[in-house]
mmCIF file of C-alpha atoms in Angstrom:
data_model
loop_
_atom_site.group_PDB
_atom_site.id
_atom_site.type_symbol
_atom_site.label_atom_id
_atom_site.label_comp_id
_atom_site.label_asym_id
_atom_site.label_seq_id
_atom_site.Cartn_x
_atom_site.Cartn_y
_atom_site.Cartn_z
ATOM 1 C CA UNK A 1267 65.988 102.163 88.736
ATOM 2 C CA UNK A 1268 69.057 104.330 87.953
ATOM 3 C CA UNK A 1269 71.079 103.715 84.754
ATOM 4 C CA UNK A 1270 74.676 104.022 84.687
ATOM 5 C CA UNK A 1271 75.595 105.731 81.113
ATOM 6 C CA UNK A 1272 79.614 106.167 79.576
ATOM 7 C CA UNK A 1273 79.776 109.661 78.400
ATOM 8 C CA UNK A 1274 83.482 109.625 77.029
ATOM 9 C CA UNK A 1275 85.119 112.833 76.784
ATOM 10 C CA UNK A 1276 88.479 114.126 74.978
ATOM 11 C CA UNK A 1277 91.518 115.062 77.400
ATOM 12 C CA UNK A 1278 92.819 118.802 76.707
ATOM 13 C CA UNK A 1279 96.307 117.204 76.347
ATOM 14 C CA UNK A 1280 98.635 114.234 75.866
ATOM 15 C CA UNK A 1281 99.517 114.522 79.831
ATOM 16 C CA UNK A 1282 95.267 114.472 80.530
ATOM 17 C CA UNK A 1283 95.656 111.486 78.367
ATOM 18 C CA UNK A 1284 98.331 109.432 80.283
ATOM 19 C CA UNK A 1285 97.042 110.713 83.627
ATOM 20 C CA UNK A 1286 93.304 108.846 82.688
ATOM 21 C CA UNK A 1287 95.064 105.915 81.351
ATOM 22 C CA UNK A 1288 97.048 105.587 84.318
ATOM 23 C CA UNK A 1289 93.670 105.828 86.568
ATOM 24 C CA UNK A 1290 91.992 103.287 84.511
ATOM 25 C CA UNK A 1291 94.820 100.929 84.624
ATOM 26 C CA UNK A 1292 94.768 101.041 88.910
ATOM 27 C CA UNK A 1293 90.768 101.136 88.764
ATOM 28 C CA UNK A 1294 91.007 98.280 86.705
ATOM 29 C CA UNK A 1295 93.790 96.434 89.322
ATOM 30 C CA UNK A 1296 91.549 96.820 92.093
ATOM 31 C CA UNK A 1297 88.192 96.208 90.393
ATOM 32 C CA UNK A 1298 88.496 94.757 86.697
ATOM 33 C CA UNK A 1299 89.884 91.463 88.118
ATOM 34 C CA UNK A 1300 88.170 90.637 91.034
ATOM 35 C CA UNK A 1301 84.972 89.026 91.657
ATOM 36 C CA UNK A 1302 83.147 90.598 94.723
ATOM 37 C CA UNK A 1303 81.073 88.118 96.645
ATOM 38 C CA UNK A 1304 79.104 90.758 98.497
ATOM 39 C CA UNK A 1305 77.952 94.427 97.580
ATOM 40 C CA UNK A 1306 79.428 95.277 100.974
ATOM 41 C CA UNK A 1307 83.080 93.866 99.725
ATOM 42 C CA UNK A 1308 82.635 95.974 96.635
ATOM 43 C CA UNK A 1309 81.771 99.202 98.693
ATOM 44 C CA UNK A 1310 84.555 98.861 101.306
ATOM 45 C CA UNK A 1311 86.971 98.069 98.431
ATOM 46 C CA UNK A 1312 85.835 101.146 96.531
ATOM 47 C CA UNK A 1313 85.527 103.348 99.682
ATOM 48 C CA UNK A 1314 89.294 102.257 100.023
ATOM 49 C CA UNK A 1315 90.482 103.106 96.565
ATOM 50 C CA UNK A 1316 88.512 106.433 96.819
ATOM 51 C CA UNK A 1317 89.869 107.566 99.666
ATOM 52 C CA UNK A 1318 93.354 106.360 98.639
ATOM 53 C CA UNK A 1319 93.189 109.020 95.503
ATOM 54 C CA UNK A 1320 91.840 111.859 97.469
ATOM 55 C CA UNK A 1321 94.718 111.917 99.893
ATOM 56 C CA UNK A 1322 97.990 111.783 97.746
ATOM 57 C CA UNK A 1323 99.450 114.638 96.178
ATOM 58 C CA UNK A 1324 99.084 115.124 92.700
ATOM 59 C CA UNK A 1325 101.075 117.099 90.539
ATOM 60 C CA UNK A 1326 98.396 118.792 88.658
ATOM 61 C CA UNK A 1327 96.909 119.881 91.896
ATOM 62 C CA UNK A 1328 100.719 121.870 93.140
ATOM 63 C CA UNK A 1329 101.550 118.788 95.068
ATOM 64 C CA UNK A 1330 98.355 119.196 97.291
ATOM 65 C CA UNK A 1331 95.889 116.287 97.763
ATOM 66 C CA UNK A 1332 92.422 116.771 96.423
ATOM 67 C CA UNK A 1333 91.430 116.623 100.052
ATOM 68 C CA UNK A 1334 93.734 119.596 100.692
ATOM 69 C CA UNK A 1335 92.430 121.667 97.835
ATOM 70 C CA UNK A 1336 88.676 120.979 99.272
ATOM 71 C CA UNK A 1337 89.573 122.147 102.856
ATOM 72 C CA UNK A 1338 92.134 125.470 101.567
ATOM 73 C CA UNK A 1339 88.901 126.484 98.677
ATOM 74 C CA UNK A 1340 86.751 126.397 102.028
ATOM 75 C CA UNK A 1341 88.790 128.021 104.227
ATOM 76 C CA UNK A 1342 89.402 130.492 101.946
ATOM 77 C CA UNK A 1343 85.716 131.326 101.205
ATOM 78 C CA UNK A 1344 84.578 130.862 104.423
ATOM 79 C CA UNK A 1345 84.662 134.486 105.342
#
């Protein structure tokens, strides 16, 4: 089967930093302290969390969502 493997990587700056220990500390809200009784609880809890992330703004991203800067890149190069 397929192993999962941590590559860690440095952040560029102190604000990467605080911005992956702020995801870490919600990722580990939703997941760290639960105990899933199915896989299908797990995925619809992840699915949830996911699609939470990719549709608030973010600073880094101009105050677009990541969903918005998928959609605007495609648009754009869709010619």
């Amino acid at each position: 089967g397929k192993v999962v493997r941590d590559k860690p990587t440095r952040p560029f700056s102190p604000q990467q930093t605080g911005k992956i220990e702020q995801s870490h500390r919600r990722t580990g809200k939703c997941f760290d302290s639960r105990c899933f009784s199915t896989i299908e609880i797990l995925y619809k809890t992840h699915k949830r969390n996911f699609s939470w992330y990719n549709n608030i703004v973010h600073r880094t991203l101009e105050f677009h969502s990541p969903n918005q800067v998928v959609v605007e890149f495609f648009l754009a190069h869709s010619a």
